[in-house]
Amino acid sequence: MKRRNLITYTTAAATSAVALPALSQTEPPQIKWRMTTSWPKSLDSVFGGVQRICDRVADMTDGRFTITPYQAGEIVGGLEVLDAVQQGTVECGHTASSYYKGKNPTLVFATTLPFGLTAQQQNAWLYHGGGLEAMQKVYADFNIINFPAGNSGVQMGGWFKQEIKTLADLNGLRMRIPGLGGDVMNKLGVNVQVLPGGEIYLALERGAIDATKWTGPYDDEKLGFYRAAKYYYYPGWWEPGATVDVLINLDAWNKLSTEYREIFQTAAYEANLNILAQYDFLNGEALPRLIEKGVQLRAFSSEIMQAAQKAALEVYEENASKDGSFKEVYQQWQKFREQVFNWNKVNELSFTQFSFNNPK
């Protein structure tokens, strides 16, 4: 009896041994996606961050899930990323949500608001303050899920061909500036235009616009704005911590395994932190180079800053009165902003004021 049992067990083990190699040879299906972006490849900061997302996804899946990034214009224009992802022309895209405020003004919260949150505060709101859930609810209406995937930090105030000393100097100025910052500048008399990054320099150089904002010294130097405009203003009150997003078509997202979704989110999270750190490093190196090239740094006057803040609050209230989605997110965001500002007044503001005024 024992001998027969032994034969049975041995036979079963042998059968299993034969079956196991066959199972191990079953590989997960190869997934190939395309990611369109709002950026030219020359911006190795933000487009490099896009490439990093794609590389990390491939690395963490042993090459079974690959994503090919495309610069603005290769598949669709830089301001058409949301449409391409929504329609399934591509599986995913990398862009700034504020570009699409005309589709739903609430989308601007995913990027930033004038006089809003810094990069660290924005991340706190998105990851822990309910911000990401609120944005994903809005994006679901477009058959899209979004994740933060980069941040510029506090931006510069832009390039101007002439000095801007008073509010009167803004009247009639033609400026490239998207998002709610554009709405605020419009209230201040500016003729607002929205152009993708790759088209800005020629418009500025040929006089189609008088001023432009982009991000900061490193990218701005790459795009050559200093050759077309002399005056470089600060601070970029319209985007104190601008988040860029990766957008994924929900149908494509739902076909991914749980493991691949987690991998994608991890890659986006890494890019969100890394792009911000890289910008702080690169901008610190680039600003002195621009000054050596004859760029004139200028601070916006107190008159302009106060008028802009007043106009920003009016823009918020106007949008909240017309759009229920905007109002819902605005009230939640406003509560978070008050809380984090009160905390950062105590810890960060006191430290930075002393340290920056006493560097040695």
Short mmCIF file of C-alpha atoms in Angstrom, two decimals:
data_model
loop_
_atom_site.label_atom_id
_atom_site.label_comp_id
_atom_site.label_asym_id
_atom_site.label_seq_id
_atom_site.Cartn_x
_atom_site.Cartn_y
_atom_site.Cartn_z
CA MET A 1 0.00 0.00 0.00
CA LYS A 2 2.76 2.34 0.95
CA ARG A 3 4.61 1.40 -2.20
CA ARG A 4 1.56 2.22 -4.34
CA ASN A 5 1.19 5.60 -2.60
CA LEU A 6 4.81 6.34 -3.25
CA ILE A 7 4.36 5.58 -6.93
CA THR A 8 1.28 7.84 -7.05
CA TYR A 9 3.09 10.75 -5.38
CA THR A 10 6.13 10.29 -7.60
CA THR A 11 3.99 10.23 -10.72
CA ALA A 12 2.14 13.41 -9.61
CA ALA A 13 5.40 15.17 -8.87
CA ALA A 14 6.81 14.22 -12.24
CA THR A 15 3.66 15.46 -13.97
CA SER A 16 3.94 18.77 -12.11
CA ALA A 17 7.59 19.04 -12.99
CA VAL A 18 6.69 18.67 -16.64
CA ALA A 19 3.82 21.18 -16.41
CA LEU A 20 5.73 23.94 -14.60
CA PRO A 21 8.15 24.86 -17.37
CA ALA A 22 5.24 25.23 -19.77
CA LEU A 23 3.53 27.69 -17.39
CA SER A 24 6.73 29.69 -16.87
CA GLN A 25 7.01 30.19 -20.62
CA THR A 26 3.68 32.05 -20.76
CA GLU A 27 4.69 35.73 -20.98
CA PRO A 28 2.33 38.65 -20.36
CA PRO A 29 1.24 40.33 -23.59
CA GLN A 30 3.45 43.07 -24.99
CA ILE A 31 1.85 46.49 -24.48
CA LYS A 32 2.89 49.39 -26.69
CA TRP A 33 1.55 52.88 -26.03
CA ARG A 34 2.17 56.32 -27.48
CA MET A 35 2.44 59.49 -25.42
CA THR A 36 1.94 62.84 -27.12
CA THR A 37 3.13 65.97 -25.32
CA SER A 38 2.86 69.75 -25.30
CA TRP A 39 6.65 70.17 -25.36
CA PRO A 40 9.43 70.43 -27.94
CA LYS A 41 12.26 67.93 -27.49
CA SER A 42 14.66 70.83 -27.00
CA LEU A 43 13.24 71.25 -23.48
CA ASP A 44 15.25 68.42 -21.99
CA SER A 45 13.91 69.31 -18.55
CA VAL A 46 10.22 68.62 -19.05
CA PHE A 47 10.46 66.45 -22.19
CA GLY A 48 13.32 64.63 -20.50
CA GLY A 49 10.93 63.97 -17.62
CA VAL A 50 8.47 62.48 -20.08
CA GLN A 51 11.19 60.21 -21.44
CA ARG A 52 12.03 59.19 -17.87
CA ILE A 53 8.43 58.07 -17.28
CA CYS A 54 8.57 55.92 -20.41
CA ASP A 55 11.97 54.48 -19.50
CA ARG A 56 10.92 53.64 -15.94
CA VAL A 57 7.77 51.86 -17.08
CA ALA A 58 9.81 49.78 -19.52
CA ASP A 59 12.48 49.03 -16.90
CA MET A 60 9.98 47.97 -14.23
CA THR A 61 8.15 45.65 -16.63
CA ASP A 62 11.27 44.12 -18.20
CA GLY A 63 10.35 45.74 -21.49
CA ARG A 64 6.85 44.25 -21.63
CA PHE A 65 5.14 47.67 -21.36
CA THR A 66 6.70 50.31 -23.59
CA ILE A 67 5.61 53.89 -24.19
CA THR A 68 7.01 56.04 -26.99
CA PRO A 69 6.97 59.82 -26.33
CA TYR A 70 6.34 62.35 -29.08
CA GLN A 71 7.07 66.06 -29.07
CA ALA A 72 4.39 68.63 -29.81
CA GLY A 73 3.38 68.56 -33.45
CA GLU A 74 4.52 65.03 -34.25
CA ILE A 75 1.06 63.54 -33.68
CA VAL A 76 -1.06 66.52 -32.62
CA GLY A 77 -0.37 70.13 -31.70
CA GLY A 78 0.87 71.07 -28.25
CA LEU A 79 -2.53 72.38 -27.19
CA GLU A 80 -4.46 69.34 -28.47
CA VAL A 81 -3.13 66.70 -26.09
CA LEU A 82 -6.34 66.37 -24.07
CA ASP A 83 -8.40 65.87 -27.24
CA ALA A 84 -6.02 63.21 -28.56
CA VAL A 85 -6.14 61.25 -25.30
CA GLN A 86 -9.90 61.61 -24.90
CA GLN A 87 -10.55 60.36 -28.43
CA GLY A 88 -8.11 57.48 -28.14
CA THR A 89 -5.81 58.80 -30.87
CA VAL A 90 -3.05 58.04 -28.35
CA GLU A 91 -3.21 56.16 -25.07
CA CYS A 92 -1.64 58.94 -22.99
CA GLY A 93 -0.26 62.46 -23.06
CA HIS A 94 1.79 64.92 -21.02
CA THR A 95 0.58 68.50 -20.75
CA ALA A 96 -0.56 71.36 -18.50
CA SER A 97 -4.23 71.08 -17.58
CA SER A 98 -4.60 74.87 -17.51
CA TYR A 99 -4.34 74.87 -21.31
CA TYR A 100 -7.86 73.43 -21.44
CA LYS A 101 -9.77 75.79 -19.18
CA GLY A 102 -12.07 76.51 -22.12
CA LYS A 103 -13.36 72.93 -21.85
CA ASN A 104 -13.83 73.13 -18.08
CA PRO A 105 -12.37 75.96 -15.97
CA THR A 106 -11.99 73.57 -13.03
CA LEU A 107 -9.07 71.91 -14.85
CA VAL A 108 -6.83 74.85 -13.89
CA PHE A 109 -6.64 73.54 -10.31
CA ALA A 110 -4.63 70.55 -11.55
CA THR A 111 -1.91 72.97 -12.69
CA THR A 112 -2.06 75.93 -10.32
CA LEU A 113 -3.90 79.20 -9.72
CA PRO A 114 -2.62 82.78 -9.62
CA PHE A 115 -1.45 83.58 -6.08
CA GLY A 116 -2.15 79.94 -5.26
CA LEU A 117 0.00 77.11 -3.98
CA THR A 118 3.74 76.58 -4.24
CA ALA A 119 5.01 73.27 -5.58
CA GLN A 120 5.30 71.71 -2.14
CA GLN A 121 1.87 72.99 -1.13
CA GLN A 122 0.39 71.82 -4.43
CA ASN A 123 1.76 68.32 -3.88
CA ALA A 124 0.37 68.31 -0.35
CA TRP A 125 -3.07 69.25 -1.68
CA LEU A 126 -2.97 66.75 -4.54
CA TYR A 127 -1.59 63.75 -2.64
CA HIS A 128 -3.07 64.29 0.82
CA GLY A 129 -5.64 67.10 0.70
CA GLY A 130 -8.13 65.52 -1.70
CA GLY A 131 -6.92 67.47 -4.73
CA LEU A 132 -6.07 64.53 -6.97
CA GLU A 133 -9.40 62.83 -6.30
CA ALA A 134 -11.19 66.08 -7.18
CA MET A 135 -9.23 66.45 -10.43
CA GLN A 136 -9.74 62.85 -11.44
CA LYS A 137 -13.47 63.33 -10.96
CA VAL A 138 -13.37 66.25 -13.41
CA TYR A 139 -11.20 64.39 -15.90
CA ALA A 140 -13.50 61.36 -15.82
CA ASP A 141 -15.98 63.43 -17.83
CA PHE A 142 -13.40 63.40 -20.63
CA ASN A 143 -12.81 59.63 -20.35
CA ILE A 144 -9.39 60.40 -18.85
CA ILE A 145 -7.53 59.70 -15.61
CA ASN A 146 -4.69 62.06 -14.65
CA PHE A 147 -1.64 61.94 -12.40
CA PRO A 148 0.80 64.72 -11.42
CA ALA A 149 4.00 64.24 -13.40
CA GLY A 150 6.21 67.29 -12.94
CA ASN A 151 6.36 70.77 -11.43
CA SER A 152 8.29 73.91 -12.37
CA GLY A 153 8.36 75.50 -8.93
CA VAL A 154 7.70 79.25 -8.68
CA GLN A 155 8.03 80.60 -12.19
CA MET A 156 9.45 83.83 -13.49
CA GLY A 157 7.15 86.68 -14.48
CA GLY A 158 8.05 86.59 -18.15
CA TRP A 159 9.86 88.45 -20.90
CA PHE A 160 8.93 91.97 -21.97
CA LYS A 161 10.29 94.09 -24.79
CA GLN A 162 9.66 97.26 -22.80
CA GLU A 163 9.79 98.03 -19.08
CA ILE A 164 6.51 97.62 -17.24
CA LYS A 165 6.53 100.12 -14.39
CA THR A 166 2.84 100.86 -13.87
CA LEU A 167 -0.56 99.36 -14.59
CA ALA A 168 -0.91 101.77 -17.48
CA ASP A 169 2.07 100.08 -19.18
CA LEU A 170 0.08 96.84 -19.40
CA ASN A 171 -2.80 98.37 -21.31
CA GLY A 172 -2.93 96.98 -24.86
CA LEU A 173 0.16 94.81 -24.36
CA ARG A 174 0.07 91.60 -26.43
CA MET A 175 1.20 88.75 -24.19
CA ARG A 176 1.28 84.98 -24.45
CA ILE A 177 -0.07 83.67 -21.14
CA PRO A 178 -2.49 80.73 -20.67
CA GLY A 179 -4.76 79.65 -17.82
CA LEU A 180 -6.43 81.88 -15.28
CA GLY A 181 -3.30 84.01 -15.28
CA GLY A 182 -4.36 85.05 -18.75
CA ASP A 183 -7.83 85.97 -17.47
CA VAL A 184 -6.25 88.11 -14.77
CA MET A 185 -3.97 89.87 -17.23
CA ASN A 186 -6.95 90.46 -19.48
CA LYS A 187 -8.63 92.28 -16.62
CA LEU A 188 -5.53 94.46 -16.36
CA GLY A 189 -5.81 95.48 -20.01
CA VAL A 190 -3.52 92.91 -21.63
CA ASN A 191 -4.35 91.40 -25.03
CA VAL A 192 -3.91 87.73 -24.08
CA GLN A 193 -2.76 85.04 -26.49
CA VAL A 194 -2.15 81.31 -26.01
CA LEU A 195 0.64 79.62 -27.97
CA PRO A 196 2.45 76.29 -27.51
CA GLY A 197 6.09 76.45 -26.47
CA GLY A 198 7.55 75.77 -29.89
CA GLU A 199 5.79 78.78 -31.47
CA ILE A 200 6.54 81.46 -28.88
CA TYR A 201 10.00 82.62 -29.92
CA LEU A 202 9.10 83.48 -33.50
CA ALA A 203 5.99 85.34 -32.36
CA LEU A 204 8.09 87.37 -29.90
CA GLU A 205 10.99 87.92 -32.29
CA ARG A 206 8.75 89.03 -35.17
CA GLY A 207 6.66 91.34 -33.01
CA ALA A 208 3.41 89.37 -33.10
CA ILE A 209 3.50 89.54 -29.29
CA ASP A 210 5.17 92.03 -26.94
CA ALA A 211 5.71 89.69 -24.00
CA THR A 212 5.55 86.06 -22.97
CA LYS A 213 5.81 83.83 -19.96
CA TRP A 214 7.12 80.29 -19.96
CA THR A 215 8.71 78.73 -16.88
CA GLY A 216 12.12 79.84 -15.65
CA PRO A 217 15.69 80.67 -16.66
CA TYR A 218 16.76 77.23 -17.93
CA ASP A 219 13.86 76.59 -20.30
CA ASP A 220 13.61 80.25 -21.27
CA GLU A 221 17.29 80.29 -22.22
CA LYS A 222 16.81 77.12 -24.26
CA LEU A 223 13.96 78.75 -26.18
CA GLY A 224 16.06 81.86 -26.80
CA PHE A 225 13.68 84.48 -25.44
CA TYR A 226 16.57 86.67 -24.27
CA ARG A 227 17.41 87.32 -27.93
CA ALA A 228 13.96 88.81 -28.57
CA ALA A 229 13.18 90.61 -25.29
CA LYS A 230 15.47 92.33 -22.80
CA TYR A 231 13.46 92.65 -19.60
CA TYR A 232 12.92 89.60 -17.41
CA TYR A 233 10.30 90.08 -14.70
CA TYR A 234 9.58 88.27 -11.45
CA PRO A 235 7.79 86.71 -9.64
CA GLY A 236 5.48 84.54 -11.74
CA TRP A 237 2.49 85.14 -9.51
CA TRP A 238 0.20 83.39 -11.99
CA GLU A 239 1.97 80.04 -11.55
CA PRO A 240 3.67 79.75 -8.15
CA GLY A 241 3.90 75.96 -8.40
CA ALA A 242 2.78 74.74 -11.81
CA THR A 243 2.05 71.01 -12.03
CA VAL A 244 2.13 69.22 -15.37
CA ASP A 245 0.04 66.07 -15.74
CA VAL A 246 0.13 62.76 -17.51
CA LEU A 247 -3.31 62.04 -18.97
CA ILE A 248 -4.39 58.47 -19.74
CA ASN A 249 -7.37 57.35 -21.79
CA LEU A 250 -9.67 55.52 -19.35
CA ASP A 251 -10.45 52.69 -21.75
CA ALA A 252 -6.73 52.00 -22.17
CA TRP A 253 -6.15 52.40 -18.43
CA ASN A 254 -8.86 49.91 -17.52
CA LYS A 255 -7.25 47.27 -19.75
CA LEU A 256 -4.02 47.39 -17.74
CA SER A 257 -3.36 44.91 -14.96
CA THR A 258 -3.25 46.19 -11.39
CA GLU A 259 0.51 45.67 -11.43
CA TYR A 260 1.00 47.79 -14.54
CA ARG A 261 -1.22 50.56 -13.18
CA GLU A 262 0.87 50.68 -10.02
CA ILE A 263 4.05 50.81 -12.08
CA PHE A 264 2.71 53.66 -14.22
CA GLN A 265 1.65 55.66 -11.17
CA THR A 266 5.06 55.11 -9.56
CA ALA A 267 6.83 56.37 -12.68
CA ALA A 268 4.61 59.49 -12.75
CA TYR A 269 5.25 60.09 -9.03
CA GLU A 270 9.01 59.87 -9.55
CA ALA A 271 8.81 62.30 -12.47
CA ASN A 272 6.75 64.75 -10.43
CA LEU A 273 9.43 64.97 -7.77
CA ASN A 274 12.44 64.70 -10.07
CA ILE A 275 11.40 67.40 -12.55
CA LEU A 276 10.90 69.89 -9.69
CA ALA A 277 14.32 69.08 -8.19
CA GLN A 278 15.95 69.34 -11.60
CA TYR A 279 14.38 72.72 -12.30
CA ASP A 280 15.66 74.15 -9.02
CA PHE A 281 19.16 72.99 -9.90
CA LEU A 282 19.13 74.05 -13.55
CA ASN A 283 17.46 77.43 -13.00
CA GLY A 284 20.06 78.34 -10.38
CA GLU A 285 22.78 77.78 -12.97
CA ALA A 286 20.96 79.47 -15.86
CA LEU A 287 20.00 82.79 -14.27
CA PRO A 288 23.59 84.11 -13.96
CA ARG A 289 24.22 83.14 -17.59
CA LEU A 290 21.23 85.19 -18.74
CA ILE A 291 22.40 88.19 -16.73
CA GLU A 292 25.84 87.90 -18.35
CA LYS A 293 24.10 88.05 -21.73
CA GLY A 294 22.62 91.45 -20.87
CA VAL A 295 19.21 90.41 -19.56
CA GLN A 296 17.72 93.02 -17.20
CA LEU A 297 15.99 91.59 -14.13
CA ARG A 298 12.97 93.55 -12.97
CA ALA A 299 10.46 93.03 -10.15
CA PHE A 300 6.79 93.71 -10.73
CA SER A 301 5.78 96.85 -8.85
CA SER A 302 3.65 96.67 -5.74
CA GLU A 303 0.92 98.44 -7.70
CA ILE A 304 0.83 95.69 -10.33
CA MET A 305 1.04 92.86 -7.77
CA GLN A 306 -1.84 94.24 -5.70
CA ALA A 307 -4.00 94.88 -8.75
CA ALA A 308 -3.27 91.39 -10.07
CA GLN A 309 -4.19 89.75 -6.77
CA LYS A 310 -7.45 91.72 -6.60
CA ALA A 311 -8.27 90.71 -10.18
CA ALA A 312 -7.41 87.06 -9.43
CA LEU A 313 -9.92 86.94 -6.59
CA GLU A 314 -12.54 88.42 -8.92
CA VAL A 315 -11.78 85.76 -11.54
CA TYR A 316 -12.19 82.99 -8.93
CA GLU A 317 -15.54 84.32 -7.78
CA GLU A 318 -16.79 84.81 -11.33
CA ASN A 319 -15.96 81.22 -12.25
CA ALA A 320 -17.46 79.88 -9.02
CA SER A 321 -20.71 81.74 -9.66
CA LYS A 322 -21.04 80.27 -13.16
CA ASP A 323 -19.74 76.72 -12.72
CA GLY A 324 -20.78 74.33 -9.96
CA SER A 325 -17.75 72.07 -10.43
CA PHE A 326 -15.37 75.02 -10.12
CA LYS A 327 -17.19 76.24 -7.01
CA GLU A 328 -16.98 72.84 -5.32
CA VAL A 329 -13.26 72.43 -5.91
CA TYR A 330 -12.53 76.11 -5.19
CA GLN A 331 -14.15 75.96 -1.75
CA GLN A 332 -12.20 72.81 -0.84
CA TRP A 333 -8.96 74.25 -2.26
CA GLN A 334 -9.50 77.58 -0.49
CA LYS A 335 -9.86 75.84 2.87
CA PHE A 336 -6.66 73.88 2.29
CA ARG A 337 -4.81 77.02 1.13
CA GLU A 338 -5.72 78.90 4.30
CA GLN A 339 -4.58 76.01 6.47
CA VAL A 340 -1.25 75.45 4.73
CA PHE A 341 -0.50 79.18 4.48
CA ASN A 342 -1.00 79.57 8.22
CA TRP A 343 1.39 76.68 8.84
CA ASN A 344 4.03 77.83 6.36
CA LYS A 345 3.98 81.35 7.82
CA VAL A 346 5.23 79.79 11.02
CA ASN A 347 7.78 77.33 9.71
CA GLU A 348 8.99 78.29 6.23
CA LEU A 349 8.45 82.05 5.97
CA SER A 350 10.30 82.80 9.20
CA PHE A 351 13.21 80.62 8.15
CA THR A 352 13.53 81.89 4.59
CA GLN A 353 13.19 85.55 5.54
CA PHE A 354 16.08 85.28 7.98
CA SER A 355 18.26 82.97 5.86
CA PHE A 356 17.86 84.86 2.59
CA ASN A 357 18.58 88.19 4.28
CA ASN A 358 21.55 86.76 6.18
CA PRO A 359 23.22 84.34 3.73
CA LYS A 360 26.57 84.32 5.56
#
